[in-house]
Amino acid sequence: MDTDTVRSPAPDEAAGRRREQRGWYFYDWACSVYSTSVLTVFLGPYLTSVAEAAADADGFVHPLGIPVRAGSFFPYAVSLSVILAVVVMPLVGAAADRTGRKKPLLAAAAYTGAAATAGMFFLDGERYLLGGVLLVVANAAQSVAMMLYNSYLPQIAPPEERDAVSSRGWAFGYAAGALVLVLNLVLYTGHDRFGVSEGMAVRICLASAGLWWGAFALVPLRRLRDRRAPEREAALPGFRQLAATVRDMRRHPLTLAFLLAYLVYNDGIQTVISQASVYGSKELGLEQSTLIVAVLLVQVLAVAGALAMGRLARRYGAKRTILGSLVAWTLTLAAGYFLPAGAPTWFFVLAAGIGLVLGGSQALSRSLFSHLVPPGKEAEYFSAYELSDRGMSWLGPLLFGLTYQLTGSYRDAIVSLVGFFALGFVLLARVPVRRAIADAGNPVPERI
């Protein structure tokens, strides 16, 4: 018998695990600033303005000779970054599992993304193509790094701790995003007092996110440790490796069933995040400053929400808590349909509702999936999970756009997203998670 599976951890082992967990939290603290300040707030409008400055008389730019409307350049660059991530993530994930050397790969991905983000300081004038390249590199690198970061969770936290550890990681990330966004907004709104132009203020905000990312990534890179991996076959090229991972998942159909449920309801979550500001500005007629304050409110409350839902999961189980959060998402969207125009207070109430369920639903989904991963395949399976998180969230925006096109109403468009949460609820409710964990070869927690 393998005595390591039954003995209690020694005090030194427990202390070492806690040290790794605290280091792990700091990667969310490091990289979440990129998601908040760069992707959500500043880069889209700024890169679009740079592209518009470089556009011809018909409003087109011509990257590599291809005519592209200036207003479409930013979303196209985001899409290209997702394609690059789809190719790279399965390859890197399989290599990490095969060699057991996740930390050097995490360092390479993190500092590639941080350097590209810091390089956005030089995005001025008509350098839209530079901005597009930096965005593609930074976004793809973040996806790869997050996949590796997530794959540490099963190794640094025993089953009974994962919900709490995952929730704390998300809370750290949202706290950092809120803190840096406050500093960015002080500079942006008061740029005249600081003696810089509005464009320079934006470039400083963009670059500071890269510097923050690189500086705090040192903490997890010092504290996390690699584990010796079993002998594995050589990694395949990107799409072939993804196909091999999916084929392997077919031997664990309940894991695949959870991933399908996550893909559906997470598509709804990501669409709400990306389209809420459009709804606020176009349908409700709210000012940009109101929308930025709403983003900040979401960040702050997501910290409390992630921690609170982590505690609920310890009492009721992760699956039940996630199901409850999907009900809350549905009610929030339904309430959003009835928001009066020109009333920022009610929009803030909607943002508060989103913030309270946002972090927890994502954190608990991550920790629940970690129980369903066969031992030794953490990075490989989390590459598929990360693709579900980042690479597959296109149906929601498509439905949102089509609904608006057919009805001319953003209210109808926002309420159409309820279907993702309702279907996700049904799919997740049908997954017998205790049996899924056992089938994956992992110990079943007392409460899940």
CSV table of C-alpha atoms in Angstrom, one decimal:
chain,number,residue,atom,x,y,z
A,1,MET,CA,0.0,0.0,0.0
A,2,ASP,CA,1.2,3.5,-0.7
A,3,THR,CA,1.3,5.1,2.7
A,4,ASP,CA,1.5,8.6,1.3
A,5,THR,CA,-2.2,8.3,0.5
A,6,VAL,CA,-3.4,7.6,4.0
A,7,ARG,CA,-1.0,9.5,6.3
A,8,SER,CA,-1.7,13.0,7.6
A,9,PRO,CA,0.6,15.7,6.3
A,10,ALA,CA,3.5,16.5,8.5
A,11,PRO,CA,3.7,20.0,9.9
A,12,ASP,CA,6.5,20.9,7.5
A,13,GLU,CA,4.4,19.7,4.6
A,14,ALA,CA,1.4,21.7,5.7
A,15,ALA,CA,3.6,24.8,6.1
A,16,GLY,CA,5.1,24.4,2.7
A,17,ARG,CA,1.7,23.9,1.1
A,18,ARG,CA,0.4,27.2,2.8
A,19,ARG,CA,3.5,29.0,1.5
A,20,GLU,CA,2.8,27.8,-2.0
A,21,GLN,CA,-0.8,28.7,-1.8
A,22,ARG,CA,0.0,32.3,-0.7
A,23,GLY,CA,2.5,32.5,-3.6
A,24,TRP,CA,-0.2,31.2,-6.0
A,25,TYR,CA,-2.7,33.9,-5.0
A,26,PHE,CA,-0.2,36.5,-6.0
A,27,TYR,CA,-0.3,35.5,-9.7
A,28,ASP,CA,-3.9,36.5,-9.8
A,29,TRP,CA,-2.9,39.7,-8.1
A,30,ALA,CA,-0.2,40.2,-10.8
A,31,CYS,CA,-2.1,39.5,-14.0
A,32,SER,CA,-5.7,40.6,-13.2
A,33,VAL,CA,-4.7,44.2,-13.7
A,34,TYR,CA,-4.2,43.4,-17.4
A,35,SER,CA,-7.7,42.2,-17.7
A,36,THR,CA,-9.2,45.1,-15.8
A,37,SER,CA,-7.3,48.2,-16.9
A,38,VAL,CA,-6.0,47.1,-20.3
A,39,LEU,CA,-8.8,45.0,-21.8
A,40,THR,CA,-11.9,46.2,-20.0
A,41,VAL,CA,-11.2,49.9,-19.8
A,42,PHE,CA,-8.5,51.5,-21.7
A,43,LEU,CA,-7.1,49.6,-24.7
A,44,GLY,CA,-10.2,49.1,-26.8
A,45,PRO,CA,-11.2,52.8,-27.2
A,46,TYR,CA,-7.6,54.0,-27.4
A,47,LEU,CA,-6.4,51.4,-30.0
A,48,THR,CA,-9.5,52.2,-32.0
A,49,SER,CA,-8.7,55.9,-31.9
A,50,VAL,CA,-5.1,55.2,-33.1
A,51,ALA,CA,-6.5,53.0,-35.9
A,52,GLU,CA,-8.9,55.8,-36.9
A,53,ALA,CA,-6.1,58.3,-37.0
A,54,ALA,CA,-4.3,56.0,-39.5
A,55,ALA,CA,-7.4,55.2,-41.6
A,56,ASP,CA,-7.8,56.3,-45.2
A,57,ALA,CA,-10.6,58.6,-46.4
A,58,ASP,CA,-13.1,55.6,-46.4
A,59,GLY,CA,-12.3,54.7,-42.8
A,60,PHE,CA,-10.1,51.7,-43.5
A,61,VAL,CA,-6.7,50.6,-42.3
A,62,HIS,CA,-4.7,48.1,-44.3
A,63,PRO,CA,-2.7,45.7,-42.1
A,64,LEU,CA,-0.6,43.4,-44.4
A,65,GLY,CA,-2.6,44.9,-47.3
A,66,ILE,CA,-5.9,43.7,-46.0
A,67,PRO,CA,-8.7,46.4,-45.8
A,68,VAL,CA,-10.2,46.5,-42.3
A,69,ARG,CA,-12.5,49.1,-40.9
A,70,ALA,CA,-10.8,51.1,-38.1
A,71,GLY,CA,-13.6,50.3,-35.7
A,72,SER,CA,-13.2,46.6,-36.3
A,73,PHE,CA,-9.4,46.4,-35.8
A,74,PHE,CA,-9.5,45.9,-32.0
A,75,PRO,CA,-12.0,43.0,-31.9
A,76,TYR,CA,-10.2,41.4,-34.9
A,77,ALA,CA,-7.0,41.5,-32.9
A,78,VAL,CA,-8.7,40.0,-29.9
A,79,SER,CA,-10.0,37.2,-32.1
A,80,LEU,CA,-6.5,36.6,-33.6
A,81,SER,CA,-5.1,36.3,-30.1
A,82,VAL,CA,-7.6,33.6,-29.3
A,83,ILE,CA,-6.6,31.7,-32.4
A,84,LEU,CA,-3.0,31.9,-31.4
A,85,ALA,CA,-3.9,30.7,-27.8
A,86,VAL,CA,-5.8,27.8,-29.2
A,87,VAL,CA,-2.7,26.6,-31.1
A,88,VAL,CA,-0.3,27.2,-28.2
A,89,MET,CA,-2.1,26.2,-25.0
A,90,PRO,CA,-2.6,22.5,-25.7
A,91,LEU,CA,1.0,22.2,-26.7
A,92,VAL,CA,2.4,24.0,-23.7
A,93,GLY,CA,0.0,22.1,-21.4
A,94,ALA,CA,1.1,18.7,-22.6
A,95,ALA,CA,4.7,19.7,-22.3
A,96,ALA,CA,4.2,20.9,-18.8
A,97,ASP,CA,2.6,17.6,-17.7
A,98,ARG,CA,5.2,15.6,-19.6
A,99,THR,CA,8.2,17.3,-18.0
A,100,GLY,CA,6.7,18.5,-14.7
A,101,ARG,CA,8.5,21.8,-15.3
A,102,LYS,CA,5.5,24.2,-15.2
A,103,LYS,CA,7.3,27.1,-13.5
A,104,PRO,CA,9.8,27.9,-16.4
A,105,LEU,CA,6.9,27.8,-18.8
A,106,LEU,CA,4.7,30.0,-16.5
A,107,ALA,CA,7.6,32.5,-16.3
A,108,ALA,CA,8.1,32.6,-20.0
A,109,ALA,CA,4.4,33.2,-20.6
A,110,ALA,CA,4.0,35.8,-17.8
A,111,TYR,CA,7.0,37.9,-18.8
A,112,THR,CA,6.1,37.7,-22.5
A,113,GLY,CA,2.7,39.1,-21.7
A,114,ALA,CA,4.0,41.7,-19.2
A,115,ALA,CA,6.6,42.9,-21.7
A,116,ALA,CA,4.1,43.2,-24.5
A,117,THR,CA,1.8,45.2,-22.2
A,118,ALA,CA,4.5,47.5,-21.0
A,119,GLY,CA,5.4,48.0,-24.7
A,120,MET,CA,2.0,49.6,-25.2
A,121,PHE,CA,3.5,52.8,-23.8
A,122,PHE,CA,4.9,53.3,-27.4
A,123,LEU,CA,1.4,53.1,-28.9
A,124,ASP,CA,0.9,56.6,-30.2
A,125,GLY,CA,0.3,58.5,-33.4
A,126,GLU,CA,-0.7,56.1,-36.1
A,127,ARG,CA,1.0,53.0,-34.7
A,128,TYR,CA,-2.2,50.8,-34.8
A,129,LEU,CA,-0.3,47.8,-36.2
A,130,LEU,CA,2.1,47.9,-33.3
A,131,GLY,CA,-0.8,48.0,-30.9
A,132,GLY,CA,-2.4,45.0,-32.7
A,133,VAL,CA,0.7,42.9,-32.4
A,134,LEU,CA,1.2,43.8,-28.8
A,135,LEU,CA,-2.4,43.0,-28.0
A,136,VAL,CA,-2.2,39.6,-29.8
A,137,VAL,CA,1.0,38.7,-28.0
A,138,ALA,CA,-0.2,39.9,-24.5
A,139,ASN,CA,-3.6,38.3,-24.7
A,140,ALA,CA,-2.3,34.9,-26.0
A,141,ALA,CA,0.4,34.9,-23.3
A,142,GLN,CA,-2.1,35.7,-20.6
A,143,SER,CA,-4.2,32.7,-21.7
A,144,VAL,CA,-1.2,30.4,-21.7
A,145,ALA,CA,0.0,31.6,-18.3
A,146,MET,CA,-3.5,31.3,-16.7
A,147,MET,CA,-3.8,27.7,-18.0
A,148,LEU,CA,-0.5,26.9,-16.2
A,149,TYR,CA,-1.5,28.8,-13.1
A,150,ASN,CA,-4.8,27.1,-12.8
A,151,SER,CA,-3.2,23.7,-13.3
A,152,TYR,CA,-1.3,24.2,-10.0
A,153,LEU,CA,-4.5,24.1,-8.0
A,154,PRO,CA,-4.8,20.3,-7.7
A,155,GLN,CA,-1.2,20.1,-6.6
A,156,ILE,CA,-1.1,22.8,-3.9
A,157,ALA,CA,-4.5,22.2,-2.3
A,158,PRO,CA,-6.0,19.0,-1.0
A,159,PRO,CA,-9.6,18.4,-2.1
A,160,GLU,CA,-11.2,19.9,1.0
A,161,GLU,CA,-9.3,23.2,0.6
A,162,ARG,CA,-9.7,23.8,-3.1
A,163,ASP,CA,-12.9,25.9,-3.0
A,164,ALA,CA,-11.4,28.2,-0.5
A,165,VAL,CA,-8.0,28.5,-2.2
A,166,SER,CA,-9.5,29.1,-5.6
A,167,SER,CA,-11.9,31.7,-4.2
A,168,ARG,CA,-9.0,33.5,-2.4
A,169,GLY,CA,-7.1,33.6,-5.7
A,170,TRP,CA,-10.0,35.3,-7.5
A,171,ALA,CA,-10.4,37.7,-4.6
A,172,PHE,CA,-6.7,38.7,-4.8
A,173,GLY,CA,-7.1,39.3,-8.5
A,174,TYR,CA,-10.2,41.5,-8.2
A,175,ALA,CA,-8.7,43.4,-5.3
A,176,ALA,CA,-5.6,44.2,-7.4
A,177,GLY,CA,-7.8,45.2,-10.4
A,178,ALA,CA,-9.8,47.6,-8.3
A,179,LEU,CA,-6.7,49.1,-6.6
A,180,VAL,CA,-4.8,49.8,-9.9
A,181,LEU,CA,-8.0,51.0,-11.6
A,182,VAL,CA,-8.5,53.6,-8.9
A,183,LEU,CA,-4.9,54.8,-9.5
A,184,ASN,CA,-5.4,54.8,-13.2
A,185,LEU,CA,-8.6,56.8,-13.0
A,186,VAL,CA,-6.9,59.4,-10.8
A,187,LEU,CA,-4.2,59.9,-13.5
A,188,TYR,CA,-6.7,59.7,-16.4
A,189,THR,CA,-9.3,62.1,-15.0
A,190,GLY,CA,-6.7,64.5,-13.6
A,191,HIS,CA,-4.1,64.3,-16.4
A,192,ASP,CA,-4.0,68.1,-16.8
A,193,ARG,CA,-3.0,68.5,-13.2
A,194,PHE,CA,-0.2,66.0,-13.7
A,195,GLY,CA,1.0,67.8,-16.8
A,196,VAL,CA,0.4,65.1,-19.3
A,197,SER,CA,-2.0,64.7,-22.2
A,198,GLU,CA,-5.0,62.4,-22.2
A,199,GLY,CA,-3.2,60.1,-24.6
A,200,MET,CA,0.0,60.0,-22.5
A,201,ALA,CA,-2.1,59.2,-19.5
A,202,VAL,CA,-3.7,56.2,-21.2
A,203,ARG,CA,-0.3,55.0,-22.4
A,204,ILE,CA,1.0,55.3,-18.8
A,205,CYS,CA,-2.0,53.3,-17.5
A,206,LEU,CA,-1.4,50.6,-20.1
A,207,ALA,CA,2.3,50.3,-19.4
A,208,SER,CA,1.9,50.3,-15.7
A,209,ALA,CA,-0.3,47.2,-16.0
A,210,GLY,CA,2.6,45.4,-17.6
A,211,LEU,CA,5.1,46.6,-15.0
A,212,TRP,CA,2.7,45.5,-12.2
A,213,TRP,CA,2.2,42.1,-13.9
A,214,GLY,CA,6.0,41.5,-14.2
A,215,ALA,CA,6.8,42.7,-10.7
A,216,PHE,CA,4.3,40.7,-8.7
A,217,ALA,CA,4.8,37.6,-10.9
A,218,LEU,CA,8.1,37.2,-9.0
A,219,VAL,CA,6.2,36.1,-5.9
A,220,PRO,CA,4.6,32.9,-7.3
A,221,LEU,CA,7.7,32.1,-9.3
A,222,ARG,CA,9.7,32.1,-6.1
A,223,ARG,CA,7.2,30.1,-4.0
A,224,LEU,CA,5.6,27.5,-6.4
A,225,ARG,CA,7.6,24.4,-7.0
A,226,ASP,CA,7.7,21.8,-9.8
A,227,ARG,CA,6.7,18.2,-9.3
A,228,ARG,CA,8.4,15.3,-10.9
A,229,ALA,CA,6.2,14.0,-13.7
A,230,PRO,CA,5.6,10.5,-14.9
A,231,GLU,CA,7.1,9.5,-18.3
A,232,ARG,CA,4.8,10.7,-21.1
A,233,GLU,CA,4.8,10.7,-24.8
A,234,ALA,CA,6.1,13.7,-26.7
A,235,ALA,CA,3.7,16.6,-27.1
A,236,LEU,CA,1.9,16.8,-30.4
A,237,PRO,CA,1.4,20.0,-32.5
A,238,GLY,CA,-1.3,22.4,-31.1
A,239,PHE,CA,-4.5,21.3,-32.7
A,240,ARG,CA,-3.5,17.6,-32.7
A,241,GLN,CA,-2.7,17.9,-29.0
A,242,LEU,CA,-6.1,19.5,-28.3
A,243,ALA,CA,-7.8,16.7,-30.3
A,244,ALA,CA,-5.8,14.1,-28.3
A,245,THR,CA,-6.9,15.8,-25.0
A,246,VAL,CA,-10.5,15.7,-26.1
A,247,ARG,CA,-10.2,12.0,-27.0
A,248,ASP,CA,-8.7,11.3,-23.6
A,249,MET,CA,-11.6,13.2,-22.0
A,250,ARG,CA,-14.0,10.9,-23.8
A,251,ARG,CA,-12.8,8.2,-21.4
A,252,HIS,CA,-14.0,10.5,-18.6
A,253,PRO,CA,-17.5,11.5,-20.0
A,254,LEU,CA,-18.6,13.1,-16.7
A,255,THR,CA,-15.6,15.4,-16.8
A,256,LEU,CA,-16.5,16.3,-20.4
A,257,ALA,CA,-20.2,16.9,-19.3
A,258,PHE,CA,-19.1,19.4,-16.7
A,259,LEU,CA,-16.9,21.2,-19.2
A,260,LEU,CA,-19.8,21.4,-21.6
A,261,ALA,CA,-22.0,23.0,-18.8
A,262,TYR,CA,-19.2,25.4,-17.9
A,263,LEU,CA,-18.8,26.3,-21.6
A,264,VAL,CA,-22.4,27.3,-21.8
A,265,TYR,CA,-22.9,29.3,-18.7
A,266,ASN,CA,-19.4,30.9,-18.9
A,267,ASP,CA,-20.3,32.1,-22.4
A,268,GLY,CA,-23.2,34.0,-20.7
A,269,ILE,CA,-20.9,35.4,-18.0
A,270,GLN,CA,-18.3,36.6,-20.5
A,271,THR,CA,-20.9,38.2,-22.7
A,272,VAL,CA,-22.5,40.1,-19.8
A,273,ILE,CA,-19.0,41.4,-18.9
A,274,SER,CA,-18.2,42.5,-22.4
A,275,GLN,CA,-21.7,43.9,-23.3
A,276,ALA,CA,-22.8,45.5,-20.1
A,277,SER,CA,-21.1,48.8,-20.9
A,278,VAL,CA,-22.7,48.8,-24.4
A,279,TYR,CA,-26.1,48.3,-22.8
A,280,GLY,CA,-25.4,51.1,-20.3
A,281,SER,CA,-24.2,53.6,-22.9
A,282,LYS,CA,-26.5,52.8,-25.8
A,283,GLU,CA,-29.8,51.8,-24.1
A,284,LEU,CA,-29.6,53.6,-20.8
A,285,GLY,CA,-27.7,56.7,-22.0
A,286,LEU,CA,-25.1,56.7,-19.3
A,287,GLU,CA,-21.9,58.7,-19.3
A,288,GLN,CA,-18.5,57.1,-19.7
A,289,SER,CA,-17.5,58.1,-16.2
A,290,THR,CA,-20.6,56.3,-14.8
A,291,LEU,CA,-19.6,53.1,-16.7
A,292,ILE,CA,-16.0,53.3,-15.3
A,293,VAL,CA,-17.3,53.7,-11.8
A,294,ALA,CA,-19.6,50.7,-12.4
A,295,VAL,CA,-16.6,48.6,-13.5
A,296,LEU,CA,-14.8,49.6,-10.3
A,297,LEU,CA,-17.8,48.6,-8.2
A,298,VAL,CA,-17.9,45.2,-9.9
A,299,GLN,CA,-14.2,44.7,-9.0
A,300,VAL,CA,-14.6,45.7,-5.4
A,301,LEU,CA,-17.7,43.6,-4.8
A,302,ALA,CA,-16.3,40.6,-6.7
A,303,VAL,CA,-13.7,40.3,-3.9
A,304,ALA,CA,-16.4,40.0,-1.2
A,305,GLY,CA,-18.5,37.8,-3.5
A,306,ALA,CA,-15.7,35.3,-4.2
A,307,LEU,CA,-14.9,35.0,-0.5
A,308,ALA,CA,-18.5,34.7,0.6
A,309,MET,CA,-19.3,32.0,-2.1
A,310,GLY,CA,-16.2,30.1,-1.0
A,311,ARG,CA,-17.7,30.0,2.5
A,312,LEU,CA,-21.1,28.9,1.1
A,313,ALA,CA,-19.3,26.1,-0.8
A,314,ARG,CA,-17.8,24.8,2.4
A,315,ARG,CA,-21.3,24.5,3.9
A,316,TYR,CA,-23.4,23.5,0.9
A,317,GLY,CA,-20.9,22.2,-1.6
A,318,ALA,CA,-19.4,23.8,-4.7
A,319,LYS,CA,-22.0,22.4,-7.2
A,320,ARG,CA,-25.0,23.7,-5.2
A,321,THR,CA,-23.3,27.1,-4.8
A,322,ILE,CA,-22.6,27.4,-8.5
A,323,LEU,CA,-26.2,26.4,-9.3
A,324,GLY,CA,-27.4,29.1,-6.9
A,325,SER,CA,-25.1,31.7,-8.6
A,326,LEU,CA,-26.7,30.8,-12.0
A,327,VAL,CA,-30.1,31.5,-10.5
A,328,ALA,CA,-28.7,34.9,-9.3
A,329,TRP,CA,-27.3,35.7,-12.7
A,330,THR,CA,-30.7,35.0,-14.3
A,331,LEU,CA,-32.5,37.3,-11.8
A,332,THR,CA,-29.9,40.0,-12.4
A,333,LEU,CA,-30.4,39.9,-16.1
A,334,ALA,CA,-34.1,39.9,-15.8
A,335,ALA,CA,-33.9,43.0,-13.5
A,336,GLY,CA,-31.5,44.6,-16.0
A,337,TYR,CA,-34.2,44.4,-18.7
A,338,PHE,CA,-36.4,46.8,-16.6
A,339,LEU,CA,-33.7,49.4,-15.7
A,340,PRO,CA,-34.9,52.9,-16.5
A,341,ALA,CA,-32.8,55.0,-18.8
A,342,GLY,CA,-30.7,57.8,-17.4
A,343,ALA,CA,-30.7,56.4,-13.9
A,344,PRO,CA,-27.1,55.6,-12.9
A,345,THR,CA,-28.2,54.5,-9.4
A,346,TRP,CA,-30.1,51.5,-10.7
A,347,PHE,CA,-27.2,50.6,-13.1
A,348,PHE,CA,-24.9,50.6,-10.0
A,349,VAL,CA,-27.3,48.2,-8.3
A,350,LEU,CA,-27.1,46.0,-11.4
A,351,ALA,CA,-23.3,46.2,-11.3
A,352,ALA,CA,-23.4,45.3,-7.6
A,353,GLY,CA,-25.4,42.2,-8.4
A,354,ILE,CA,-23.0,41.2,-11.1
A,355,GLY,CA,-20.0,41.7,-8.9
A,356,LEU,CA,-21.4,39.6,-6.0
A,357,VAL,CA,-21.8,36.5,-8.2
A,358,LEU,CA,-19.0,37.1,-10.7
A,359,GLY,CA,-15.9,36.1,-8.8
A,360,GLY,CA,-17.5,33.2,-6.9
A,361,SER,CA,-19.1,31.5,-9.9
A,362,GLN,CA,-15.7,31.6,-11.7
A,363,ALA,CA,-13.7,30.6,-8.7
A,364,LEU,CA,-15.9,27.6,-7.7
A,365,SER,CA,-16.1,26.4,-11.3
A,366,ARG,CA,-12.3,26.3,-11.4
A,367,SER,CA,-12.0,24.4,-8.1
A,368,LEU,CA,-14.8,22.0,-9.0
A,369,PHE,CA,-13.1,21.2,-12.3
A,370,SER,CA,-9.8,20.5,-10.6
A,371,HIS,CA,-11.4,17.5,-8.8
A,372,LEU,CA,-12.4,16.1,-12.2
A,373,VAL,CA,-8.9,16.1,-13.8
A,374,PRO,CA,-7.1,12.7,-13.9
A,375,PRO,CA,-3.8,12.9,-11.8
A,376,GLY,CA,-0.8,13.9,-13.9
A,377,LYS,CA,-2.8,15.6,-16.6
A,378,GLU,CA,-3.5,18.9,-14.9
A,379,ALA,CA,-2.0,21.3,-17.4
A,380,GLU,CA,-3.3,19.4,-20.4
A,381,TYR,CA,-6.9,19.4,-19.1
A,382,PHE,CA,-6.7,22.9,-17.9
A,383,SER,CA,-5.7,24.0,-21.4
A,384,ALA,CA,-9.1,22.7,-22.6
A,385,TYR,CA,-10.7,24.5,-19.6
A,386,GLU,CA,-9.0,27.7,-20.5
A,387,LEU,CA,-10.1,27.4,-24.1
A,388,SER,CA,-13.7,27.0,-22.8
A,389,ASP,CA,-13.1,30.2,-20.8
A,390,ARG,CA,-11.5,32.3,-23.4
A,391,GLY,CA,-11.6,30.6,-26.8
A,392,MET,CA,-15.2,29.5,-27.0
A,393,SER,CA,-17.0,32.6,-25.7
A,394,TRP,CA,-18.4,33.7,-29.1
A,395,LEU,CA,-21.9,32.4,-29.1
A,396,GLY,CA,-23.1,34.9,-26.5
A,397,PRO,CA,-21.9,38.0,-28.4
A,398,LEU,CA,-23.3,36.5,-31.6
A,399,LEU,CA,-26.7,36.0,-30.0
A,400,PHE,CA,-26.6,39.5,-28.4
A,401,GLY,CA,-25.8,41.1,-31.8
A,402,LEU,CA,-28.4,39.1,-33.7
A,403,THR,CA,-31.1,39.9,-31.2
A,404,TYR,CA,-30.3,43.6,-31.4
A,405,GLN,CA,-30.2,43.4,-35.2
A,406,LEU,CA,-33.6,41.7,-35.4
A,407,THR,CA,-35.4,43.7,-32.6
A,408,GLY,CA,-33.4,47.0,-32.5
A,409,SER,CA,-33.6,46.7,-28.7
A,410,TYR,CA,-30.6,46.3,-26.4
A,411,ARG,CA,-33.1,45.3,-23.7
A,412,ASP,CA,-34.1,42.3,-25.7
A,413,ALA,CA,-30.5,41.6,-26.4
A,414,ILE,CA,-29.4,41.6,-22.8
A,415,VAL,CA,-32.4,39.4,-21.6
A,416,SER,CA,-31.7,36.9,-24.5
A,417,LEU,CA,-28.6,35.8,-22.5
A,418,VAL,CA,-30.8,34.3,-19.8
A,419,GLY,CA,-30.8,31.1,-22.0
A,420,PHE,CA,-27.1,30.5,-21.3
A,421,PHE,CA,-27.6,30.5,-17.6
A,422,ALA,CA,-30.8,28.4,-17.8
A,423,LEU,CA,-29.2,25.8,-20.0
A,424,GLY,CA,-26.0,25.8,-18.0
A,425,PHE,CA,-28.0,25.2,-14.9
A,426,VAL,CA,-29.7,22.2,-16.4
A,427,LEU,CA,-26.5,20.7,-17.7
A,428,LEU,CA,-24.6,21.2,-14.5
A,429,ALA,CA,-27.5,19.8,-12.4
A,430,ARG,CA,-27.3,16.6,-14.4
A,431,VAL,CA,-23.6,16.0,-13.7
A,432,PRO,CA,-23.1,13.5,-10.7
A,433,VAL,CA,-20.0,15.2,-9.5
A,434,ARG,CA,-19.1,12.7,-6.8
A,435,ARG,CA,-19.1,9.9,-9.3
A,436,ALA,CA,-17.2,12.1,-11.8
A,437,ILE,CA,-14.5,12.7,-9.2
A,438,ALA,CA,-14.2,9.0,-8.5
A,439,ASP,CA,-14.1,8.1,-12.2
A,440,ALA,CA,-11.3,10.6,-12.7
A,441,GLY,CA,-9.3,8.7,-10.0
A,442,ASN,CA,-9.4,11.3,-7.3
A,443,PRO,CA,-10.5,11.2,-3.7
A,444,VAL,CA,-14.0,12.4,-3.2
A,445,PRO,CA,-14.4,15.2,-0.7
A,446,GLU,CA,-16.9,14.9,2.1
A,447,ARG,CA,-18.8,17.9,0.7
A,448,ILE,CA,-18.8,18.8,-3.0
